[in-house]
Coordinates of C-alpha atoms in Angstrom, one line a residue:
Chain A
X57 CA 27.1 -50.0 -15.3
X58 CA 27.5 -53.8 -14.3
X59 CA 26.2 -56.9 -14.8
X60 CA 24.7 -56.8 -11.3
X61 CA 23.8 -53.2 -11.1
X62 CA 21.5 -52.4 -14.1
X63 CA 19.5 -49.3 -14.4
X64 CA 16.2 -51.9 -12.8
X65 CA 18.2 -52.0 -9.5
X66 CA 19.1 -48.0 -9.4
X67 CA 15.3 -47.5 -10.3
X68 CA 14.2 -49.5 -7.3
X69 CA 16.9 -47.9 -5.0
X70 CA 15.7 -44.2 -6.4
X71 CA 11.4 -45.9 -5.3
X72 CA 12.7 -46.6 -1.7
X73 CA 14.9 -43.6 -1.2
X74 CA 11.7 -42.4 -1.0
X75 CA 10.6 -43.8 2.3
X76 CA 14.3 -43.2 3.7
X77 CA 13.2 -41.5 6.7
X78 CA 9.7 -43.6 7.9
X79 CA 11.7 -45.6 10.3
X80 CA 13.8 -42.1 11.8
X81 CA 14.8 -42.9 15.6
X82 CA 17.0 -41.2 17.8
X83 CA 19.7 -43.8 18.5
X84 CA 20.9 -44.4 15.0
X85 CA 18.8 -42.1 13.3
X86 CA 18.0 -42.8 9.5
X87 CA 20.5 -46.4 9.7
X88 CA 17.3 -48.1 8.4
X89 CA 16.1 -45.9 5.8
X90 CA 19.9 -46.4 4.5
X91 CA 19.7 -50.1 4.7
X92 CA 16.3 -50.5 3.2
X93 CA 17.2 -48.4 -0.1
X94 CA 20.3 -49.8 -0.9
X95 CA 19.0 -53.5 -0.3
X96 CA 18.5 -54.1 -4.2
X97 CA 22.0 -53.7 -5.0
X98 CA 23.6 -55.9 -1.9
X99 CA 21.1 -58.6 -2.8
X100 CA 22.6 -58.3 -6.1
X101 CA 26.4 -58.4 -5.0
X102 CA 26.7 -60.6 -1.9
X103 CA 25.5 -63.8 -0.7
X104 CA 25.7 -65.6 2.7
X105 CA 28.2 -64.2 5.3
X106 CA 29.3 -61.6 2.6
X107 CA 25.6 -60.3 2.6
X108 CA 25.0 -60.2 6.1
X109 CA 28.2 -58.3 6.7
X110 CA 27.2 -55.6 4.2
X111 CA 23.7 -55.1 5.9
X112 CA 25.7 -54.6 9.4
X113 CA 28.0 -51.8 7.6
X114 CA 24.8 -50.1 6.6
X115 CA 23.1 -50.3 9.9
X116 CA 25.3 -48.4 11.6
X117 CA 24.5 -44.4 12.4
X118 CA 23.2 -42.2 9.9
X119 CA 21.9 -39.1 9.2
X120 CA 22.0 -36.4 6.4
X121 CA 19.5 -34.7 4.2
X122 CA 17.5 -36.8 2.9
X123 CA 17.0 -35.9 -1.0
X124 CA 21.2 -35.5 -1.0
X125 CA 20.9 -39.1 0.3
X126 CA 20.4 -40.5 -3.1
X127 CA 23.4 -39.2 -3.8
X128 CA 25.2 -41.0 -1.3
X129 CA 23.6 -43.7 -2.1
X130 CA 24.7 -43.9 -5.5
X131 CA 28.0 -43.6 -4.4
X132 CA 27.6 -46.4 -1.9
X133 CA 26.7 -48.7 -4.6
X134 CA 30.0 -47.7 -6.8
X135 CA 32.2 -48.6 -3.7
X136 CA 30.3 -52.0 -2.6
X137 CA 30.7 -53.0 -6.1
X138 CA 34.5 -52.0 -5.7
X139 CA 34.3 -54.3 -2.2
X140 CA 32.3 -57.1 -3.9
X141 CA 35.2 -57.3 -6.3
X142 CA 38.2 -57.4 -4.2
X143 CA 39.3 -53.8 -5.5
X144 CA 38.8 -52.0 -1.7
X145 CA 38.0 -52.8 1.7
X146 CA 34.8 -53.2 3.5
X147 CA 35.8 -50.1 6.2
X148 CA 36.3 -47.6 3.1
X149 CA 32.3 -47.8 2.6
X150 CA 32.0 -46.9 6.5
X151 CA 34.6 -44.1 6.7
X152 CA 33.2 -42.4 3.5
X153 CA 29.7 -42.7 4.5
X154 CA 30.6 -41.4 7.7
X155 CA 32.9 -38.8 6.1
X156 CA 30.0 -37.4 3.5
X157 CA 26.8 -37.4 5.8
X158 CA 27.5 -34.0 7.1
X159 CA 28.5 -31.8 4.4
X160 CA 25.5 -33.2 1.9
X161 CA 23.2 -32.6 5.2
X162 CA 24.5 -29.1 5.3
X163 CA 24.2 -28.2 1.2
X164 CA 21.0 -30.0 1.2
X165 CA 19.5 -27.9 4.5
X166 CA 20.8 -25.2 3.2
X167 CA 19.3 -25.3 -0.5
X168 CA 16.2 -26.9 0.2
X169 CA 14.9 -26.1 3.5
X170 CA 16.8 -22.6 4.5
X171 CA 16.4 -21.3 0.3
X172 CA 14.0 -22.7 -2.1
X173 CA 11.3 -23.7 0.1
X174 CA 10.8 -20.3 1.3
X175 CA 11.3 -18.9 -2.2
X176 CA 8.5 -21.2 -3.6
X177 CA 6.2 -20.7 -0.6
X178 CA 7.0 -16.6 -0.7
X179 CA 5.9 -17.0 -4.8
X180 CA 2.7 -19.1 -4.2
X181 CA 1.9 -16.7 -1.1
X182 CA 2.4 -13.3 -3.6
X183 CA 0.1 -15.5 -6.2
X184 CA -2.6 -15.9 -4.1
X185 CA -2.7 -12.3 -2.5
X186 CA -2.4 -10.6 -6.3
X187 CA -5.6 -13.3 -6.9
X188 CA -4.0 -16.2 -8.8
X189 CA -5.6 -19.2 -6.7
X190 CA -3.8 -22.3 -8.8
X191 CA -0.5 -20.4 -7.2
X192 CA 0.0 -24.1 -4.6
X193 CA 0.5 -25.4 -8.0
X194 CA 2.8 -23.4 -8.9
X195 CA 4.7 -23.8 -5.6
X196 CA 4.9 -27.9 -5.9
X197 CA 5.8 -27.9 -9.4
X198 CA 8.3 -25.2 -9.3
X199 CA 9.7 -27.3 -5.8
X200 CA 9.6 -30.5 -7.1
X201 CA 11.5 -29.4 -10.3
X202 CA 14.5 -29.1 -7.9
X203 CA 13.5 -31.8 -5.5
X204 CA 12.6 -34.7 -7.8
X205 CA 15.8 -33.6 -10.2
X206 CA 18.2 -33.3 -7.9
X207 CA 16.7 -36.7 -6.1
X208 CA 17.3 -38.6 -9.8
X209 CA 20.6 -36.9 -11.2
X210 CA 21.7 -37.4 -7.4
X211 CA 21.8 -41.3 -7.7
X212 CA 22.9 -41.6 -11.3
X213 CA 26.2 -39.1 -10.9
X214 CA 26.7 -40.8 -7.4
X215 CA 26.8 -44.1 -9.1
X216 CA 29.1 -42.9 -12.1
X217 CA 31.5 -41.2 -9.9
X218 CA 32.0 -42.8 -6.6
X219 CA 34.1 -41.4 -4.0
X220 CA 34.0 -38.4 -6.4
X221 CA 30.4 -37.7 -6.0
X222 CA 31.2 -34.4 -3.7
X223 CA 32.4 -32.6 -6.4
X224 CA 29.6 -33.2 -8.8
X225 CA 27.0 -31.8 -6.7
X226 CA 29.6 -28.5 -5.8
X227 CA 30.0 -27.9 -9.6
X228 CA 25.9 -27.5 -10.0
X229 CA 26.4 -24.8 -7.6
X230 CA 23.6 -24.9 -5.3
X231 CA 25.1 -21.8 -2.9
X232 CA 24.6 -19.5 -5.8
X233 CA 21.1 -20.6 -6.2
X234 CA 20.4 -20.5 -3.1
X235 CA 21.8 -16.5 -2.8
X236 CA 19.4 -16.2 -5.4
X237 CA 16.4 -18.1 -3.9
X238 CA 16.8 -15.5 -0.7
X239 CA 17.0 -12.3 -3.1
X240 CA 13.8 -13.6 -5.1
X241 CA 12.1 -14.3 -2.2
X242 CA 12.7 -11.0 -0.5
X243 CA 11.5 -9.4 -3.6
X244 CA 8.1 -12.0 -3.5
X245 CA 7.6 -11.1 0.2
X246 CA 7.5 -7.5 -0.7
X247 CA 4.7 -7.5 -3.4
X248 CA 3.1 -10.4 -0.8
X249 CA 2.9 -7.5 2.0
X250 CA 1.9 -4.4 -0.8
X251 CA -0.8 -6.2 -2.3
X252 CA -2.0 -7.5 1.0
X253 CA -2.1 -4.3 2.5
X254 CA -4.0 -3.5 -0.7
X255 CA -7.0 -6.0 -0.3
X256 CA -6.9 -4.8 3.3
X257 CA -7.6 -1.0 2.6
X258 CA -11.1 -2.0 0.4
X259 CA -12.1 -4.8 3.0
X260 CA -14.6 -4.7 5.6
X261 CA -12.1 -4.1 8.5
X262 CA -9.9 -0.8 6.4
X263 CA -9.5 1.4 9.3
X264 CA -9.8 4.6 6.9
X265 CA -7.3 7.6 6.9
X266 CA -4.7 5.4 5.4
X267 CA -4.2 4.2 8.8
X268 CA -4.1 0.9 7.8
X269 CA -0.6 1.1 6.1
X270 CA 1.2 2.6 9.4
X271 CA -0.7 -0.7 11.6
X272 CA 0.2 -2.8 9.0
X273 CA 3.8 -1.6 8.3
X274 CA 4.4 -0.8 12.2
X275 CA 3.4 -4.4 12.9
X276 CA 5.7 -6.1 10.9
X277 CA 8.3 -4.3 12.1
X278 CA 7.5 -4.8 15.8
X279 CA 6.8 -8.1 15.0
X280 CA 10.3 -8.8 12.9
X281 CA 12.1 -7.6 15.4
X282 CA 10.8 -9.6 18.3
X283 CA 11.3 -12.8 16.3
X284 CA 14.8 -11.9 15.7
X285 CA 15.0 -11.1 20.1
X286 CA 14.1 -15.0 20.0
X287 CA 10.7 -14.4 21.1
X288 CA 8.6 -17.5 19.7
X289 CA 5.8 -17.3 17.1
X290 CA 3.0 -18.8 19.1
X291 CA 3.6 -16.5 22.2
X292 CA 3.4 -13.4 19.6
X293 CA 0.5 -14.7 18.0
X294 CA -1.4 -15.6 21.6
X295 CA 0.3 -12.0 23.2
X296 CA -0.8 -9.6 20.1
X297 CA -4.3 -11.3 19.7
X298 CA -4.9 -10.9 23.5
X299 CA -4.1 -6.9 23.3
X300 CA -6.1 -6.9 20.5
X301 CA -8.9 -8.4 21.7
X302 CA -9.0 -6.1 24.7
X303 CA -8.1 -2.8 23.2
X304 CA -10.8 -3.2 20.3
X305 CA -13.3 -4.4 22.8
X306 CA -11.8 -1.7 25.3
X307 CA -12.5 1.2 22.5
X308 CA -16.6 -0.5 21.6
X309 CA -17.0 -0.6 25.2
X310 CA -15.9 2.9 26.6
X311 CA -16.5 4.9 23.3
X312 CA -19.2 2.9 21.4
X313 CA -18.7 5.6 18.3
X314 CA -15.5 5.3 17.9
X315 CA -15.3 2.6 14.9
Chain B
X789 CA -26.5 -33.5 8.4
X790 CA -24.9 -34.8 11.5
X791 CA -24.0 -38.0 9.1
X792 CA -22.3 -36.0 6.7
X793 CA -20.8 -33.8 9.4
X794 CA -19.5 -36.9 10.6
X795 CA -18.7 -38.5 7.3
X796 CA -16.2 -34.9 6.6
X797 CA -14.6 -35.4 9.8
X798 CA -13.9 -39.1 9.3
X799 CA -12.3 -37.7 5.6
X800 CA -10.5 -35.0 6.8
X801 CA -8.6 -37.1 9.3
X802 CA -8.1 -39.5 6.5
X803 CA -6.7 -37.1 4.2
X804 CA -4.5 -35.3 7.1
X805 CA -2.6 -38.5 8.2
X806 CA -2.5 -39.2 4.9
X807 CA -0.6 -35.6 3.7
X808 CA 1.3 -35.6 7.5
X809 CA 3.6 -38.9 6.1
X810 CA 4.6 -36.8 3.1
X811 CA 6.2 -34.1 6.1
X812 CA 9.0 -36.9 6.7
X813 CA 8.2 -40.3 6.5
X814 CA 7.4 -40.7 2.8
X815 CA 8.1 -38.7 -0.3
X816 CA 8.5 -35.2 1.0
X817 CA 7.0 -33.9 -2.2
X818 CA 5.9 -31.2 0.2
X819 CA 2.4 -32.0 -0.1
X820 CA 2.2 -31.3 3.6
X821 CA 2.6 -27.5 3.8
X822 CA -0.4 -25.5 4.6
X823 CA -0.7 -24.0 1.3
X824 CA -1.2 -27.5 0.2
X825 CA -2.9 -28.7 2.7
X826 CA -5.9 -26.4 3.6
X827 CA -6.6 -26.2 -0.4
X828 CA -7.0 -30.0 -0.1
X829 CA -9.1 -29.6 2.5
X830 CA -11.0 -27.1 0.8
X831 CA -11.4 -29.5 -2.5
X832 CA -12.1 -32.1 -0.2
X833 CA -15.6 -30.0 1.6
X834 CA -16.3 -28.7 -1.8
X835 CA -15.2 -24.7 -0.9
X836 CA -11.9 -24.7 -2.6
X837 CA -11.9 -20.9 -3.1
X838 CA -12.6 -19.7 0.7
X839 CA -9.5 -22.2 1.8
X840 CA -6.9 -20.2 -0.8
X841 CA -6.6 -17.2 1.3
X842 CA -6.6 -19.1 4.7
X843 CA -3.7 -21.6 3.1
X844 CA -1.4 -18.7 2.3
X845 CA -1.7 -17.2 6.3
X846 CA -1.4 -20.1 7.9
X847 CA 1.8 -20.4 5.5
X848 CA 3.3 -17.9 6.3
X849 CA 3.4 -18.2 9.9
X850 CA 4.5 -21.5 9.9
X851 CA 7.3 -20.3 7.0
X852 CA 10.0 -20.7 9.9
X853 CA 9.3 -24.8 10.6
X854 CA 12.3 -26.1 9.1
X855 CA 13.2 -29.5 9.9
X856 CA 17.5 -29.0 10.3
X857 CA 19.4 -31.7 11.1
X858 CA 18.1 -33.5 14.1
X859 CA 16.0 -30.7 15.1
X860 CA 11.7 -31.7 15.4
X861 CA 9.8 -28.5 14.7
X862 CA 6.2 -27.9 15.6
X863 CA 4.2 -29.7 13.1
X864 CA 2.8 -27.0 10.6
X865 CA 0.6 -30.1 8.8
X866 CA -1.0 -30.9 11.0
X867 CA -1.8 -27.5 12.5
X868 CA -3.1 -26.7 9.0
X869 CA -5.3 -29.5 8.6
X870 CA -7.1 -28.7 12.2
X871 CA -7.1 -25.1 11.5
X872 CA -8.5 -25.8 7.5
X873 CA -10.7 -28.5 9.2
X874 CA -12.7 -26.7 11.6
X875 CA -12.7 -23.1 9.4
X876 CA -14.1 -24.9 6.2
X877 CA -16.1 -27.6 8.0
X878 CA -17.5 -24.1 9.7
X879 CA -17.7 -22.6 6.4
X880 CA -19.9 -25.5 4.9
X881 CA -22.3 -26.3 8.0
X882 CA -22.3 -23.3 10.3
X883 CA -22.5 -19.8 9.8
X884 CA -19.9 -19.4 6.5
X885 CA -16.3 -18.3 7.2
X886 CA -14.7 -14.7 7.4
X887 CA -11.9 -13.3 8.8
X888 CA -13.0 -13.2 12.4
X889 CA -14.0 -17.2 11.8
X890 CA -10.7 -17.8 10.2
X891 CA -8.6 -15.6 13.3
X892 CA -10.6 -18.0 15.9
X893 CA -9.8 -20.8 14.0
X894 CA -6.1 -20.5 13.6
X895 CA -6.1 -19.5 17.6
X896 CA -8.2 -22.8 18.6
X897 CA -5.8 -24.7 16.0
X898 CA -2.1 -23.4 16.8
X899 CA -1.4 -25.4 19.7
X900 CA -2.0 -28.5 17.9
X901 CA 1.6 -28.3 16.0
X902 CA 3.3 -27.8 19.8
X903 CA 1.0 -31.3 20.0
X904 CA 2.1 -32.8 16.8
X905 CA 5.9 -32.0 17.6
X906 CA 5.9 -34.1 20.8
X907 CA 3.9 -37.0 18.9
X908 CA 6.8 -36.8 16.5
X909 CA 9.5 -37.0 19.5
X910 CA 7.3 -39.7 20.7
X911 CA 7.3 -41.6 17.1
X912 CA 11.0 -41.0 16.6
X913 CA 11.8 -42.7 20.3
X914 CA 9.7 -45.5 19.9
X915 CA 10.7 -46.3 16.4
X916 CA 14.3 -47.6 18.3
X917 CA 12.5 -50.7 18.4
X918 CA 12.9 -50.6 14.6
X919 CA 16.2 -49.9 15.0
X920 CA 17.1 -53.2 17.3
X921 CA 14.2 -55.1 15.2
X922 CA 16.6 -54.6 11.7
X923 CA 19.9 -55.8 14.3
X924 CA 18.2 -58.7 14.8
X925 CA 16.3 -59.5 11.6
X926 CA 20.1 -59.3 9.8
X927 CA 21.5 -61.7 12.6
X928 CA 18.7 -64.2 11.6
X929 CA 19.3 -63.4 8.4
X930 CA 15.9 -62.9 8.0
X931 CA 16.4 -60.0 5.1
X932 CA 12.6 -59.7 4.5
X933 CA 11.7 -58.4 7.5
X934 CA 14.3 -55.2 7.3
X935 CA 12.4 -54.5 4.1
X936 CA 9.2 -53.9 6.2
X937 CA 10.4 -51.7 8.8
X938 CA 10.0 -48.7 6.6
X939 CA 6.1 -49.8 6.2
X940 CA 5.7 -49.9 10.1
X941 CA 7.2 -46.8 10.7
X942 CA 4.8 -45.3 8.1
X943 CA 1.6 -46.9 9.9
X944 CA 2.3 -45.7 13.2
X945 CA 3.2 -42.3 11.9
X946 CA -0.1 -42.9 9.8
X947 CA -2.1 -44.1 13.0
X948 CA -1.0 -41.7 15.6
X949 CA -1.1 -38.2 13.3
X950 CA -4.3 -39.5 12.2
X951 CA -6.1 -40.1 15.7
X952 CA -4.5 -36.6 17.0
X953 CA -6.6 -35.1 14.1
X954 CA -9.4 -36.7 14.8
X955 CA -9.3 -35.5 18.3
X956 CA -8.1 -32.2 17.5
X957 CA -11.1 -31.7 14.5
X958 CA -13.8 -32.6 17.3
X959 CA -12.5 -30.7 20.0
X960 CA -12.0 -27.9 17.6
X961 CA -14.9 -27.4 15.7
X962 CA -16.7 -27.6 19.0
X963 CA -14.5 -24.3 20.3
X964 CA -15.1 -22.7 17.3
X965 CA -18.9 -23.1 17.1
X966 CA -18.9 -21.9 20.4
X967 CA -16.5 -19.3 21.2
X968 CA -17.5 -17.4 17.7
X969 CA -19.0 -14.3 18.2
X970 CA -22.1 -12.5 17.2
X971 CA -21.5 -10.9 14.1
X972 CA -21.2 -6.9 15.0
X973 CA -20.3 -7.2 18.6
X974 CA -17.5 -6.1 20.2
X975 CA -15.6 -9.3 20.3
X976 CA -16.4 -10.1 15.9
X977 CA -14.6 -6.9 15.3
X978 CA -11.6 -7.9 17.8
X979 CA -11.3 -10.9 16.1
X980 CA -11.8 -9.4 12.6
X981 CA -9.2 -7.0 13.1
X982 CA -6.5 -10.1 14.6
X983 CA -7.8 -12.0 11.4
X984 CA -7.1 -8.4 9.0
X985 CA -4.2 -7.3 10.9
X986 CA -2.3 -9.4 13.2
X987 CA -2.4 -12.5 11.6
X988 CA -0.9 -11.4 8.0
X989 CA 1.2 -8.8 10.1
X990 CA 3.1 -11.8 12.0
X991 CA 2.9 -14.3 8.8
X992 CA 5.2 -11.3 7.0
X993 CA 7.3 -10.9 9.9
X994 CA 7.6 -14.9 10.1
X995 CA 8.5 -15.3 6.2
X996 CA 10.9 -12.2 6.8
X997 CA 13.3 -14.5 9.2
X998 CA 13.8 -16.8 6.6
X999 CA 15.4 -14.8 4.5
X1000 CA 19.2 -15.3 5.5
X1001 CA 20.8 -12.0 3.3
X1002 CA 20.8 -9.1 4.5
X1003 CA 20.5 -7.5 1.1
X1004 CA 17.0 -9.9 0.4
X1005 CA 15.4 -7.5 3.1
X1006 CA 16.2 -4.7 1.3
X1007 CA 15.1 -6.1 -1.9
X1008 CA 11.7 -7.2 0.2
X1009 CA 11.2 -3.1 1.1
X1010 CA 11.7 -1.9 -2.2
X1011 CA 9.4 -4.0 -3.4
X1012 CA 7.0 -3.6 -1.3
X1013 CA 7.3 0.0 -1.9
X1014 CA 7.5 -0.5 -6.0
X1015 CA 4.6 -2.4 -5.8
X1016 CA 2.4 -0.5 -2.9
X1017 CA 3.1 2.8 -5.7
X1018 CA 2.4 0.8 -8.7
X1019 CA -1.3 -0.4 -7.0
X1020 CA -1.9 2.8 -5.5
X1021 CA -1.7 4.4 -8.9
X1022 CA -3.5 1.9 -11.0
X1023 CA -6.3 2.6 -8.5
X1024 CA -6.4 6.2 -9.3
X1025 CA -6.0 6.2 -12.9
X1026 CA -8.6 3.1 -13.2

């Protein structure tokens, strides 16, 4: 660690990587976000022209995942250190910025968003249906143990390894997790759906006859497989309410004895 | 009881812009998904335990809203604080909540994260001004005010999300107050069996998509099947 860049000016990079994305916009997308967090260390390396040629570098277009950013941002620091000191060139920030955006987007999409978000949700959602209501805690702490890690140990192995950073975050591995994140959460969603169909066959709507396990089942199914046809959720949820709505109403109507 | 009726709906909008900057703008601590959110909003009215159930429906059908790359999906938090809003605020000063309540509810509520995506459009096109405001404030050299932008972007987030849930919560609760049905009718038991059946049905089917291996769906129907036996039989032997 330099002179310049002590552990104080990481921390406050680390507070504002947290507000990355409040000024998102179409144009350039995240360029300010990037700009505002690493502000603490180009105040510390630069002065005059110097300084105002950094913040230009750093306004240009950006956009990746945001918790990866830190990451990057560590990494940034390490080479505008190298710049400050003669060692590269200014463009070197620029083309590796631009060169690691997109693959740190797509690990971090991948892992967070596409696997451990629906793993953690699919756990807190099996909690509460087997009748464990603190399960939302559950769900942010078991979320945020990846999140806010990944976030801090991001920007410190960023900043101890520069231009090297890529291969730090492929040897923690996150495909393999997230392999695992989608077999865990399959297995979640399937005692979700058993002990749902559970509460439904003692409450006040159980259809008797055990026919609430074929609706159930058969719903899902029809349901699953129109998603996948590219059908949207709110036109299914708007469509099967609508037949609902007419065919119980239908049967009370035209054969009041029925239920 | 207007005045606290009031005073909740002037909270819950508080609390819902509030949780809708962790979605993007601000932390992301995922503070903002509905099983967060309605809970909250539960705590908040004092019925905590009738939002649980709620927060893990409205969950799942929202399980899909992933926010890819440059994509803007509908806005599941602020769908869920509408749909917790007007079911709780229901709950607390109406006629209590059940599933017909909480099926009408999350059909008056839905289209409210269609809304919230085009707000978000709208927040991300304006906030180019932010964009050309940091060019400008670094060719003045005027470094301070780039270190605000972030803070304007988080109030108009803050003011817009929080006046479409304010909007939303009134027009809402009114639907809801009015569109519910008698208990026992025809039209309670339709809705009871969207809120019994449909809803969970289509939150499962939802949460299923997400899954991205093939062998996870396999592991999701043995499960189910494991655990369907394993409950089926501790019912008979209990």
């Amino acid at each position: 660690m330099s002179a310049q860049i002590n552990r104080g000016v990481l921390a406050r990079i680390l507070w504002r990587s947290f507000f990355f994305q409040a000024a998102n916009n179409y144009e350039r997308m995240q360029n300010v976000g990037f700009a505002y967090c690493i502000q603490p260390a180009l105040e510390r390396l630069y002065a005059g022209d110097d300084l105002q040629r950094a913040y230009e570098r750093h306004l240009d277009f950006f956009n990746s995942h945001a918790y990866m950013t830190d990451a990057l941002l560590g990494a940034v620091v390490k080479l505008e250190e190298d710049v400050a000191a003669g060692r590269i060139s200014p463009d070197q920030v620029r083309a590796f910025k631009a060169t690691m955006m997109g693959p740190l987007a797509a690990i971090g999409d991948s892992f967070f968003w596409a696997s451990l978000k629906p793993f953690a949700a699919a756990l807190a959602v099996a909690g509460i249906f087997s009748g464990v209501p603190w399960a939302p805690i559950v769900f942010l702490l078991l979320y945020n143990l990846f999140h806010l890690g990944l976030r801090a140990y991001g920007l410190s192995a960023g900043y101890a390894s520069g231009e090297r950073v890529f291969e730090k975050i492929c040897r923690i591995d996150l495909v393999q997790f997230s392999d695992r994140s989608h077999y865990l959460a399959g297995i979640c969603l399937g005692v979700a759906s058993a002990t749902l169909l559970d509460t439904t066959l003692h409450g006040p709507f159980a259809l008797g006859q055990g026919l609430e396990f074929v609706v159930l089942v058969g719903l899902v199914l029809i349901l699953f497989q129109s998603l996948k046809r590219k059908l949207d959720m709110p036109w299914l949820l708007y469509g099967f309410s609508a037949l609902t709505l007419s065919f119980v109403v239908g049967l009370n109507t035209f054969f009041p004895l029925f239920r | 009881m207007t005045h606290s009726l009031a005073v909740d709906l002037g909270a819950i909008t508080l609390l819902g812009a509030l949780l809708a900057l962790d979605r993007r703008a601000a932390f992301q601590l995922m503070l903002s998904q509905p099983l967060v959110v309605i809970p909250l909003v539960g705590l908040l009215l004092g019925c905590l335990p009738e939002s649980i159930w709620l927060a893990a429906i409205v969950q799942l059908l929202w399980m899909a809203s992933l926010t890819v790359g440059a994509s803007v999906p509908p806005n599941e938090t602020l769908a869920s604080v509408v749909i917790g809003g007007i079911a709780l605020l229901h709950a607390r000063y109406f006629d209590g909540l059940d599933r017909a309540t909480e099926a009408l509810a999350v059909l008056v509520g839905a289209p409210v994260s269609l809304v919230g995506r085009w707000l978000d459009v709208r927040l991300d096109k304006e906030n180019a001004h932010l964009a050309a405001r940091a060019d400008r404030a670094v060719a003045e050299r005027d470094y301070a005010t780039l270190s605000r932008l972030p803070l304007v972007g988080l109030m108009r987030t803050f003011v817009a999300d929080g006046a479409l849930v304010a909007l939303s919560l009134i027009v809402g609760l009114a639907l809801l107050v009015n569109l519910r049905p008698t208990p026992g009718g025809p039209v309670y038991e339709a809705l009871g069996t969207v809120g019994t059946y449909i809803l969970p049905a289509l939150g499962i089917a939802v949460a299923l998509t997400t899954l991205r291996r093939r062998r996870a769906l396999a592991l999701a129907g043995a499960s189910f099947v494991l655990t369907f036996v394993g409950l089926l039989w501790l019912g008979r032997t209990e």
